[in-house]
């Protein structure tokens, strides 16, 4: 989308593409300012860029920026802004180009979420393998202890426990 924006932030001229990107009719947009449609967290950066442009500290402002669509959703945009000057050199308006990158930003967010989930699953898999290895390492000695303790119990319950065999079974549990 392309627009001429006044030094006060009012939309002076807008093309159909910008109207489509932001969800407003031409008449609705011309009654608003870019500040009205800028995502609140991005407003300070936009104002700072305008000050630098007007002070001549930069010729063009390029940024990723969020706008608020008429339906309340966020529109991500690549933004390019340049000051257009009158013949006497004074700033007249901003020439603004807005490229909708919402789908790309959503794809990036989805990718980050997928990567985070993969990292979580990888950590879970490592923890699971470690727990399995520990269980295996503990299982063999515990089975031996249970076997010798059971043998000692059977010797005692049989009533004819050989003290040597009983001592061997109990010592094996250590």
PDB file of C-alpha atoms in Angstrom:
ATOM      1  CA  UNK A   1       0.000   0.000   0.000  1.00  0.00           C
ATOM      2  CA  UNK A   2       1.107   3.546  -0.665  1.00  0.00           C
ATOM      3  CA  UNK A   3       0.126   6.706   1.175  1.00  0.00           C
ATOM      4  CA  UNK A   4       0.925  10.357   1.557  1.00  0.00           C
ATOM      5  CA  UNK A   5       0.883  11.155   5.259  1.00  0.00           C
ATOM      6  CA  UNK A   6       0.774  14.672   6.643  1.00  0.00           C
ATOM      7  CA  UNK A   7       3.408  15.930   9.035  1.00  0.00           C
ATOM      8  CA  UNK A   8       0.748  15.647  11.761  1.00  0.00           C
ATOM      9  CA  UNK A   9       0.154  11.956  10.934  1.00  0.00           C
ATOM     10  CA  UNK A  10      -3.100  12.368   8.982  1.00  0.00           C
ATOM     11  CA  UNK A  11      -3.552  10.152   5.952  1.00  0.00           C
ATOM     12  CA  UNK A  12      -3.681  12.573   2.985  1.00  0.00           C
ATOM     13  CA  UNK A  13      -3.830  10.088   0.092  1.00  0.00           C
ATOM     14  CA  UNK A  14      -4.102   6.320   0.207  1.00  0.00           C
ATOM     15  CA  UNK A  15      -4.301   3.693  -2.505  1.00  0.00           C
ATOM     16  CA  UNK A  16      -6.731   0.785  -2.660  1.00  0.00           C
ATOM     17  CA  UNK A  17      -4.083  -1.711  -1.558  1.00  0.00           C
ATOM     18  CA  UNK A  18      -3.481   0.147   1.710  1.00  0.00           C
ATOM     19  CA  UNK A  19      -7.233   0.232   2.319  1.00  0.00           C
ATOM     20  CA  UNK A  20      -7.322  -3.543   1.811  1.00  0.00           C
ATOM     21  CA  UNK A  21      -4.321  -4.129   4.093  1.00  0.00           C
ATOM     22  CA  UNK A  22      -5.832  -2.100   6.948  1.00  0.00           C
ATOM     23  CA  UNK A  23      -9.496  -2.988   6.315  1.00  0.00           C
ATOM     24  CA  UNK A  24     -10.774   0.585   6.004  1.00  0.00           C
ATOM     25  CA  UNK A  25     -12.416   2.429   3.158  1.00  0.00           C
ATOM     26  CA  UNK A  26     -10.533   5.363   1.684  1.00  0.00           C
ATOM     27  CA  UNK A  27     -12.901   7.812   3.422  1.00  0.00           C
ATOM     28  CA  UNK A  28     -12.435   6.095   6.784  1.00  0.00           C
ATOM     29  CA  UNK A  29      -8.633   6.149   6.481  1.00  0.00           C
ATOM     30  CA  UNK A  30      -8.572   9.819   5.485  1.00  0.00           C
ATOM     31  CA  UNK A  31     -10.431  10.627   8.716  1.00  0.00           C
ATOM     32  CA  UNK A  32      -7.731   8.927  10.821  1.00  0.00           C
ATOM     33  CA  UNK A  33      -4.038   9.371  11.586  1.00  0.00           C
ATOM     34  CA  UNK A  34      -1.336   6.738  11.311  1.00  0.00           C
ATOM     35  CA  UNK A  35      -1.062   7.029  15.095  1.00  0.00           C
ATOM     36  CA  UNK A  36      -4.687   5.864  15.414  1.00  0.00           C
ATOM     37  CA  UNK A  37      -3.794   2.642  13.600  1.00  0.00           C
ATOM     38  CA  UNK A  38      -0.304   2.019  14.990  1.00  0.00           C
ATOM     39  CA  UNK A  39      -0.043  -0.789  17.512  1.00  0.00           C
ATOM     40  CA  UNK A  40       0.477   0.988  20.887  1.00  0.00           C
ATOM     41  CA  UNK A  41       3.831  -0.680  21.628  1.00  0.00           C
ATOM     42  CA  UNK A  42       5.200   0.569  18.276  1.00  0.00           C
ATOM     43  CA  UNK A  43       4.074   4.182  18.604  1.00  0.00           C
ATOM     44  CA  UNK A  44       7.163   5.508  20.417  1.00  0.00           C
ATOM     45  CA  UNK A  45       9.496   4.065  17.765  1.00  0.00           C
ATOM     46  CA  UNK A  46       7.341   5.600  15.011  1.00  0.00           C
ATOM     47  CA  UNK A  47       7.453   9.018  16.655  1.00  0.00           C
ATOM     48  CA  UNK A  48      11.225   8.795  17.125  1.00  0.00           C
ATOM     49  CA  UNK A  49      11.674   7.891  13.441  1.00  0.00           C
ATOM     50  CA  UNK A  50       9.532  10.870  12.379  1.00  0.00           C
ATOM     51  CA  UNK A  51      11.663  13.216  14.476  1.00  0.00           C
ATOM     52  CA  UNK A  52      14.841  11.879  12.855  1.00  0.00           C
ATOM     53  CA  UNK A  53      13.354  12.172   9.364  1.00  0.00           C
ATOM     54  CA  UNK A  54      12.204  15.746   9.957  1.00  0.00           C
ATOM     55  CA  UNK A  55      15.550  16.698  11.519  1.00  0.00           C
ATOM     56  CA  UNK A  56      17.379  15.304   8.490  1.00  0.00           C
ATOM     57  CA  UNK A  57      19.208  12.699  10.582  1.00  0.00           C
ATOM     58  CA  UNK A  58      18.059  10.003   8.154  1.00  0.00           C
ATOM     59  CA  UNK A  59      16.679  10.066   4.641  1.00  0.00           C
ATOM     60  CA  UNK A  60      14.507   6.962   4.790  1.00  0.00           C
ATOM     61  CA  UNK A  61      12.983   5.047   7.654  1.00  0.00           C
ATOM     62  CA  UNK A  62      12.728   1.282   7.139  1.00  0.00           C
ATOM     63  CA  UNK A  63      11.123  -0.887   9.799  1.00  0.00           C
ATOM     64  CA  UNK A  64       8.841  -3.759  10.623  1.00  0.00           C
ATOM     65  CA  UNK A  65       5.785  -2.314  12.280  1.00  0.00           C
ATOM     66  CA  UNK A  66       2.400  -3.408  13.562  1.00  0.00           C
ATOM     67  CA  UNK A  67      -0.858  -1.740  12.604  1.00  0.00           C
ATOM     68  CA  UNK A  68      -4.327  -2.372  13.969  1.00  0.00           C
ATOM     69  CA  UNK A  69      -6.708  -3.673  11.316  1.00  0.00           C
ATOM     70  CA  UNK A  70     -10.280  -2.373  11.414  1.00  0.00           C
ATOM     71  CA  UNK A  71     -11.399  -5.763  12.807  1.00  0.00           C
ATOM     72  CA  UNK A  72      -8.932  -5.412  15.716  1.00  0.00           C
ATOM     73  CA  UNK A  73      -6.349  -7.906  14.493  1.00  0.00           C
ATOM     74  CA  UNK A  74      -2.675  -7.045  14.152  1.00  0.00           C
ATOM     75  CA  UNK A  75      -1.242  -6.386  10.701  1.00  0.00           C
ATOM     76  CA  UNK A  76       2.528  -6.746  10.436  1.00  0.00           C
ATOM     77  CA  UNK A  77       4.122  -4.559   7.782  1.00  0.00           C
ATOM     78  CA  UNK A  78       7.444  -3.717   6.229  1.00  0.00           C
ATOM     79  CA  UNK A  79       7.385   0.052   6.283  1.00  0.00           C
ATOM     80  CA  UNK A  80       9.377   2.521   4.204  1.00  0.00           C
ATOM     81  CA  UNK A  81       8.953   6.237   4.898  1.00  0.00           C
ATOM     82  CA  UNK A  82      10.594   9.215   3.250  1.00  0.00           C
ATOM     83  CA  UNK A  83       9.996  12.961   3.600  1.00  0.00           C
ATOM     84  CA  UNK A  84       8.840  14.821   0.494  1.00  0.00           C
ATOM     85  CA  UNK A  85       9.998  18.448   0.513  1.00  0.00           C
ATOM     86  CA  UNK A  86       8.475  21.573  -1.040  1.00  0.00           C
ATOM     87  CA  UNK A  87      10.557  23.557  -3.547  1.00  0.00           C
ATOM     88  CA  UNK A  88      11.720  25.808  -0.689  1.00  0.00           C
ATOM     89  CA  UNK A  89      13.162  22.757   1.121  1.00  0.00           C
ATOM     90  CA  UNK A  90      10.562  22.583   3.871  1.00  0.00           C
ATOM     91  CA  UNK A  91       9.006  19.157   4.605  1.00  0.00           C
ATOM     92  CA  UNK A  92       5.581  18.817   2.986  1.00  0.00           C
ATOM     93  CA  UNK A  93       4.449  15.232   3.724  1.00  0.00           C
ATOM     94  CA  UNK A  94       5.691  11.677   4.184  1.00  0.00           C
ATOM     95  CA  UNK A  95       5.632   9.192   1.350  1.00  0.00           C
ATOM     96  CA  UNK A  96       4.889   5.835   2.937  1.00  0.00           C
ATOM     97  CA  UNK A  97       5.003   2.332   1.486  1.00  0.00           C
ATOM     98  CA  UNK A  98       3.402  -0.471   3.498  1.00  0.00           C
ATOM     99  CA  UNK A  99       3.948  -4.158   2.643  1.00  0.00           C
ATOM    100  CA  UNK A 100       1.765  -6.653   4.505  1.00  0.00           C
ATOM    101  CA  UNK A 101       4.016  -9.334   6.052  1.00  0.00           C
ATOM    102  CA  UNK A 102       1.451 -10.742   8.486  1.00  0.00           C
ATOM    103  CA  UNK A 103       1.525 -14.241   6.952  1.00  0.00           C
ATOM    104  CA  UNK A 104       5.319 -14.341   7.132  1.00  0.00           C
ATOM    105  CA  UNK A 105       5.310 -13.210  10.771  1.00  0.00           C
ATOM    106  CA  UNK A 106       2.678 -15.845  11.616  1.00  0.00           C
ATOM    107  CA  UNK A 107       4.792 -18.502   9.892  1.00  0.00           C
ATOM    108  CA  UNK A 108       7.824 -17.342  11.918  1.00  0.00           C
ATOM    109  CA  UNK A 109       5.813 -17.518  15.151  1.00  0.00           C
ATOM    110  CA  UNK A 110       4.542 -20.993  14.229  1.00  0.00           C
ATOM    111  CA  UNK A 111       8.097 -22.117  13.477  1.00  0.00           C
ATOM    112  CA  UNK A 112       9.351 -20.776  16.822  1.00  0.00           C
ATOM    113  CA  UNK A 113       6.516 -22.569  18.632  1.00  0.00           C
ATOM    114  CA  UNK A 114       7.336 -25.804  16.801  1.00  0.00           C
ATOM    115  CA  UNK A 115      11.029 -25.459  17.641  1.00  0.00           C
ATOM    116  CA  UNK A 116      10.203 -24.819  21.304  1.00  0.00           C
ATOM    117  CA  UNK A 117       7.962 -27.901  21.349  1.00  0.00           C
ATOM    118  CA  UNK A 118      10.695 -29.993  19.703  1.00  0.00           C
ATOM    119  CA  UNK A 119      13.221 -28.810  22.309  1.00  0.00           C
ATOM    120  CA  UNK A 120      10.758 -29.678  25.091  1.00  0.00           C
ATOM    121  CA  UNK A 121      10.208 -33.138  23.609  1.00  0.00           C
ATOM    122  CA  UNK A 122      13.966 -33.658  23.219  1.00  0.00           C
ATOM    123  CA  UNK A 123      14.490 -32.762  26.901  1.00  0.00           C
ATOM    124  CA  UNK A 124      11.676 -35.143  27.838  1.00  0.00           C
ATOM    125  CA  UNK A 125      13.247 -37.928  25.741  1.00  0.00           C
ATOM    126  CA  UNK A 126      16.639 -37.421  27.436  1.00  0.00           C
ATOM    127  CA  UNK A 127      14.978 -37.478  30.865  1.00  0.00           C
ATOM    128  CA  UNK A 128      13.021 -40.594  29.910  1.00  0.00           C
ATOM    129  CA  UNK A 129      16.153 -42.397  28.672  1.00  0.00           C
ATOM    130  CA  UNK A 130      18.051 -41.391  31.822  1.00  0.00           C
ATOM    131  CA  UNK A 131      15.216 -42.654  34.043  1.00  0.00           C
ATOM    132  CA  UNK A 132      15.116 -45.909  32.067  1.00  0.00           C
ATOM    133  CA  UNK A 133      18.878 -46.374  32.428  1.00  0.00           C
ATOM    134  CA  UNK A 134      18.700 -45.674  36.171  1.00  0.00           C
ATOM    135  CA  UNK A 135      15.786 -48.089  36.549  1.00  0.00           C
ATOM    136  CA  UNK A 136      17.752 -50.773  34.700  1.00  0.00           C
ATOM    137  CA  UNK A 137      20.864 -50.166  36.796  1.00  0.00           C
ATOM    138  CA  UNK A 138      18.869 -50.329  40.030  1.00  0.00           C
ATOM    139  CA  UNK A 139      16.636 -53.175  38.878  1.00  0.00           C
ATOM    140  CA  UNK A 140      19.296 -55.879  38.817  1.00  0.00           C
ATOM    141  CA  UNK A 141      20.619 -55.261  42.365  1.00  0.00           C
ATOM    142  CA  UNK A 142      17.089 -54.864  43.718  1.00  0.00           C
ATOM    143  CA  UNK A 143      16.016 -58.151  42.097  1.00  0.00           C
ATOM    144  CA  UNK A 144      19.002 -59.889  43.669  1.00  0.00           C
ATOM    145  CA  UNK A 145      18.164 -58.426  47.079  1.00  0.00           C
ATOM    146  CA  UNK A 146      14.539 -59.489  46.716  1.00  0.00           C
ATOM    147  CA  UNK A 147      15.605 -63.017  45.670  1.00  0.00           C
ATOM    148  CA  UNK A 148      18.014 -63.484  48.612  1.00  0.00           C
ATOM    149  CA  UNK A 149      15.557 -61.909  51.083  1.00  0.00           C
ATOM    150  CA  UNK A 150      12.858 -64.269  49.807  1.00  0.00           C
ATOM    151  CA  UNK A 151      15.191 -67.242  50.222  1.00  0.00           C
ATOM    152  CA  UNK A 152      16.005 -66.182  53.786  1.00  0.00           C
ATOM    153  CA  UNK A 153      12.288 -65.807  54.543  1.00  0.00           C
ATOM    154  CA  UNK A 154      11.519 -69.269  53.125  1.00  0.00           C
ATOM    155  CA  UNK A 155      14.323 -70.778  55.228  1.00  0.00           C
ATOM    156  CA  UNK A 156      12.913 -69.140  58.353  1.00  0.00           C
ATOM    157  CA  UNK A 157       9.323 -70.135  57.541  1.00  0.00           C
ATOM    158  CA  UNK A 158      10.328 -73.731  56.849  1.00  0.00           C
ATOM    159  CA  UNK A 159      11.408 -74.093  60.436  1.00  0.00           C
ATOM    160  CA  UNK A 160      14.647 -75.894  59.622  1.00  0.00           C
ATOM    161  CA  UNK A 161      16.811 -72.906  58.732  1.00  0.00           C
ATOM    162  CA  UNK A 162      20.431 -73.822  58.329  1.00  0.00           C
ATOM    163  CA  UNK A 163      22.243 -70.926  60.053  1.00  0.00           C
ATOM    164  CA  UNK A 164      25.003 -70.926  57.413  1.00  0.00           C
ATOM    165  CA  UNK A 165      22.580 -70.762  54.491  1.00  0.00           C
ATOM    166  CA  UNK A 166      20.452 -68.165  56.277  1.00  0.00           C
ATOM    167  CA  UNK A 167      23.508 -66.040  57.018  1.00  0.00           C
ATOM    168  CA  UNK A 168      24.620 -66.315  53.344  1.00  0.00           C
ATOM    169  CA  UNK A 169      21.156 -65.195  52.099  1.00  0.00           C
ATOM    170  CA  UNK A 170      21.022 -62.205  54.483  1.00  0.00           C
ATOM    171  CA  UNK A 171      24.620 -61.152  53.737  1.00  0.00           C
ATOM    172  CA  UNK A 172      23.876 -61.276  49.998  1.00  0.00           C
ATOM    173  CA  UNK A 173      21.201 -58.617  50.549  1.00  0.00           C
ATOM    174  CA  UNK A 174      23.893 -56.131  51.634  1.00  0.00           C
TER     175      UNK A 174
END
